[in-house]
Coordinates of C-alpha atoms in Angstrom, one line a residue:
M1015 CA 47.9 88.9 -26.6
G1016 CA 48.9 90.9 -29.7
Q1017 CA 45.2 91.3 -30.9
E1018 CA 44.1 92.2 -27.4
Y1019 CA 46.8 94.8 -27.1
A1020 CA 45.9 96.2 -30.5
L1021 CA 42.2 96.4 -29.7
T1022 CA 43.0 98.1 -26.3
C1023 CA 45.1 100.8 -28.1
E1024 CA 42.4 101.2 -30.7
A1025 CA 39.7 101.7 -28.0
I1026 CA 41.9 104.3 -26.2
D1027 CA 42.5 106.2 -29.4
I1028 CA 38.8 106.4 -30.0
V1029 CA 37.9 107.5 -26.5
L1030 CA 40.5 110.3 -26.8
S1031 CA 39.7 111.3 -30.3
D1032 CA 37.9 114.5 -31.5
S1033 CA 35.3 112.6 -33.4
P1034 CA 31.6 113.6 -33.0
P1035 CA 30.1 112.1 -29.8
K1036 CA 27.7 109.7 -31.5
A1037 CA 30.4 108.5 -33.9
K1038 CA 32.7 107.9 -31.0
R1039 CA 30.2 105.8 -29.1
L1040 CA 29.6 103.6 -32.2
L1041 CA 33.3 103.2 -32.9
L1042 CA 34.1 102.4 -29.3
G1043 CA 31.1 99.9 -29.2
D1044 CA 32.5 98.1 -32.3
V1045 CA 35.9 97.7 -30.6
L1046 CA 34.4 96.6 -27.3
R1047 CA 32.3 94.0 -29.1
R1048 CA 35.3 92.5 -30.7
M1049 CA 37.4 92.7 -27.6
L1050 CA 34.8 91.1 -25.3
G1051 CA 33.1 88.8 -27.8
A1052 CA 29.7 90.5 -27.7
D1053 CA 26.9 90.4 -30.3
V1054 CA 25.0 93.6 -29.6
F1055 CA 26.1 97.0 -28.5
A1056 CA 23.9 99.9 -27.4
S1057 CA 24.6 103.2 -25.6
F1058 CA 22.2 105.9 -24.2
V1059 CA 22.7 109.4 -22.8
C1060 CA 21.1 110.1 -19.4
D1061 CA 18.3 112.7 -19.4
S1062 CA 16.2 114.1 -16.6
S1063 CA 14.3 110.8 -16.3
G1064 CA 17.3 108.4 -16.5
P1065 CA 19.4 106.6 -19.1
Y1066 CA 17.0 106.8 -22.1
A1067 CA 18.0 109.5 -24.5
D1068 CA 19.9 109.6 -27.8
P1069 CA 20.5 105.9 -28.3
V1070 CA 23.0 104.3 -30.7
Q1071 CA 23.2 100.6 -31.5
L1072 CA 25.1 97.9 -33.3
D1073 CA 23.1 94.8 -34.4
L1074 CA 20.2 95.6 -32.2
G1075 CA 18.2 97.4 -34.9
D1076 CA 16.4 100.7 -35.1
D1077 CA 13.0 99.0 -34.9
A1078 CA 14.0 97.6 -31.5
L1079 CA 15.1 101.0 -30.3
R1080 CA 11.8 102.5 -31.3
A1081 CA 9.9 99.7 -29.6
Y1082 CA 12.0 100.2 -26.4
H1083 CA 11.3 104.0 -26.5
R1084 CA 7.6 103.5 -27.1
H1085 CA 6.8 100.7 -24.8
F1086 CA 9.5 98.5 -23.3
R1087 CA 11.3 101.1 -21.2
H1088 CA 8.0 101.6 -19.3
V1089 CA 8.1 97.9 -18.2
D1090 CA 11.9 97.7 -17.9
D1091 CA 12.7 97.2 -14.2
L1092 CA 16.2 95.9 -14.9
T1093 CA 17.9 99.0 -16.3
P1094 CA 17.0 101.2 -13.2
K1095 CA 18.6 98.7 -10.9
L1096 CA 21.8 98.5 -12.9
F1097 CA 21.8 102.3 -13.3
A1098 CA 21.6 102.7 -9.5
R1099 CA 24.7 100.5 -9.1
G1100 CA 26.9 103.0 -10.9
S1101 CA 29.4 100.5 -12.2
A1102 CA 29.8 97.6 -14.7
S1103 CA 27.2 94.9 -14.0
R1104 CA 26.9 91.4 -15.4
V1105 CA 23.4 90.0 -15.9
S1106 CA 21.9 86.9 -17.5
P1107 CA 18.1 87.1 -17.2
A1108 CA 16.8 83.5 -16.9
V1109 CA 15.1 81.7 -19.8
G1110 CA 11.5 81.2 -18.8
V1111 CA 11.2 84.3 -16.7
S1112 CA 7.7 85.7 -17.4
A1113 CA 8.7 89.4 -17.2
E1114 CA 7.6 91.1 -20.3
F1115 CA 10.8 93.1 -20.8
V1116 CA 13.0 90.0 -20.6
Q1117 CA 10.8 87.7 -22.7
D1118 CA 9.5 90.1 -25.4
F1119 CA 12.4 92.5 -25.7
L1120 CA 15.7 91.1 -24.5
H1121 CA 15.3 87.4 -25.5
R1122 CA 13.3 88.2 -28.7
G1123 CA 16.2 90.5 -29.7
G1124 CA 18.8 87.8 -29.0
M1125 CA 20.1 89.3 -25.7
Y1126 CA 20.7 86.6 -23.1
H1127 CA 23.9 87.6 -21.3
G1128 CA 24.5 91.3 -20.7
M1129 CA 27.0 93.7 -19.3
N1130 CA 25.9 97.3 -18.7
Y1131 CA 28.2 100.2 -17.6
F1132 CA 26.7 103.2 -15.8
P1133 CA 29.1 105.8 -14.3
A1134 CA 29.0 106.3 -10.5
N1135 CA 28.2 110.0 -10.9
A1136 CA 25.6 109.5 -13.6
G1137 CA 23.4 112.4 -14.4
P1138 CA 21.9 114.4 -17.3
G1139 CA 24.5 114.2 -20.2
S1140 CA 26.4 111.1 -18.9
V1141 CA 26.9 108.2 -21.3
D1142 CA 26.4 104.5 -20.6
L1143 CA 27.7 101.4 -22.5
R1144 CA 25.8 98.1 -22.9
L1145 CA 26.9 94.8 -24.4
W1146 CA 24.9 91.6 -24.9
R1147 CA 25.7 88.1 -26.0
G1148 CA 23.2 85.8 -27.7
R1149 CA 21.6 82.6 -26.4
G1150 CA 24.5 80.4 -27.6
G1151 CA 27.1 82.6 -25.8
R1152 CA 28.4 82.3 -22.3
A1153 CA 27.9 84.7 -19.5
F1154 CA 30.4 87.5 -19.1
T1155 CA 33.0 87.0 -16.4
E1156 CA 34.3 89.3 -13.7
A1157 CA 37.5 89.7 -15.8
D1158 CA 35.3 90.9 -18.7
A1159 CA 33.6 93.3 -16.3
R1160 CA 36.9 94.8 -15.1
V1161 CA 37.9 95.5 -18.7
F1162 CA 34.5 97.0 -19.5
R1163 CA 34.6 99.1 -16.3
S1164 CA 38.0 100.5 -17.1
F1165 CA 36.8 101.8 -20.5
G1166 CA 33.5 103.1 -19.0
D1167 CA 35.4 105.0 -16.4
L1168 CA 37.8 106.4 -19.0
V1169 CA 34.8 107.6 -21.0
S1170 CA 33.2 109.1 -17.8
R1171 CA 36.4 111.0 -16.9
T1172 CA 37.3 112.3 -20.3
W1173 CA 34.1 112.9 -22.3
P1174 CA 32.2 116.1 -21.5
R1175 CA 28.6 115.7 -20.6
Q1176 CA 26.4 115.5 -23.7
A1177 CA 23.2 117.6 -24.0
P1178 CA 20.3 115.2 -24.5
S1179 CA 18.0 115.9 -27.4
G1180 CA 15.5 118.6 -26.7
Q1181 CA 12.2 117.5 -25.4
K1182 CA 8.9 118.7 -27.0
P1183 CA 6.5 120.5 -24.7
L1184 CA 3.3 118.7 -23.7
S1185 CA 0.1 119.7 -25.3
S1186 CA -2.5 121.3 -23.0
R1187 CA -4.4 118.0 -22.8
E1188 CA -1.2 116.0 -22.0
A1189 CA -0.3 118.6 -19.4
Q1190 CA -3.8 118.1 -17.8
V1191 CA -3.2 114.3 -17.7
A1192 CA 0.3 114.8 -16.2
E1193 CA -1.2 117.1 -13.5
L1194 CA -3.9 114.5 -12.6
V1195 CA -1.3 111.7 -12.5
A1196 CA 0.8 113.9 -10.1
D1197 CA -2.3 114.4 -8.0
G1198 CA -2.7 110.6 -7.6
Y1199 CA -5.7 110.1 -9.9
S1200 CA -6.2 106.6 -11.4
D1201 CA -6.6 106.1 -15.1
K1202 CA -10.4 105.6 -14.6
Q1203 CA -10.6 108.8 -12.6
I1204 CA -8.6 110.8 -15.1
A1205 CA -10.8 109.6 -18.0
A1206 CA -13.9 110.6 -16.0
V1207 CA -12.6 114.0 -15.0
L1208 CA -11.5 114.9 -18.6
G1209 CA -14.5 113.2 -20.3
I1210 CA -12.4 111.1 -22.5
A1211 CA -12.3 107.4 -23.4
P1212 CA -9.7 105.1 -21.9
P1213 CA -7.9 104.5 -25.3
T1214 CA -7.6 108.2 -25.7
L1215 CA -6.2 108.6 -22.3
R1216 CA -3.6 105.9 -23.0
T1217 CA -2.6 107.8 -26.1
H1218 CA -2.1 111.0 -24.1
L1219 CA -0.1 109.1 -21.5
S1220 CA 2.1 107.5 -24.1
N1221 CA 2.8 110.9 -25.8
A1222 CA 3.5 112.4 -22.4
F1223 CA 5.9 109.6 -21.6
A1224 CA 7.7 110.0 -24.9
K1225 CA 8.0 113.8 -24.7
T1226 CA 9.2 113.9 -21.1
G1227 CA 11.4 110.8 -21.2
A1228 CA 9.4 109.5 -18.2
A1229 CA 9.7 105.7 -17.7
N1230 CA 6.5 105.4 -15.8
R1231 CA 3.7 107.3 -14.1
A1232 CA 5.8 108.2 -11.0
A1233 CA 8.5 109.7 -13.3
L1234 CA 5.8 111.6 -15.2
A1235 CA 4.5 113.0 -12.0
A1236 CA 7.9 114.0 -10.8
H1237 CA 8.6 115.7 -14.2
H1238 CA 5.4 117.6 -14.0
L1239 CA 6.1 118.8 -10.5
R1240 CA 9.6 120.0 -11.6
H1241 CA 8.4 121.6 -14.8
R1242 CA 4.8 122.7 -13.9
Q1243 CA 3.3 124.1 -17.1
K1244 CA 1.1 127.2 -16.7

């Protein structure tokens, strides 16, 4: 009980401190890992496309973050579901599930039992908290989720919304691709209209995803319609 009380006090002090936002997320993540027996911590800031900007991590690895940004977030159908719940959610994706995100990202990174917090009023600038246990760990309990939720709610109430990192403008070709995606064209049709090879199109799409923070073609289309480039 003494250690749990000390960690609780330490976490509250961090949440209420004047430390820089990224430093506070990392310090809080370290305490939450110790408090809840987790192996991996990550935290993102929500941007116009969802919870994908300005990541920080403990024992996940920068290479894994880069891989997530470049590819895996575009096949990640788990995070949007948890984000929509607006609370602390427990999840243990099953071993043997063929989903690319689970097998090639989560399990390969040693993430088998997770607990993700997204605020109920999530929007651009809001902060999430994510904890994971490895294959040998046990699933998080509802009691764990209550503790995690209490700190997530405290963060949501007391931290000002962060401004996500600025997004680079699309090149003229990337903007053309985004416009055709928004118009409902298939990859084959876009390549034919623009007179480019499929690998070149995939490069333009990947760059457009990265610059806009879009998780998929639908999000890229929505971004283009909101920020139509002239």
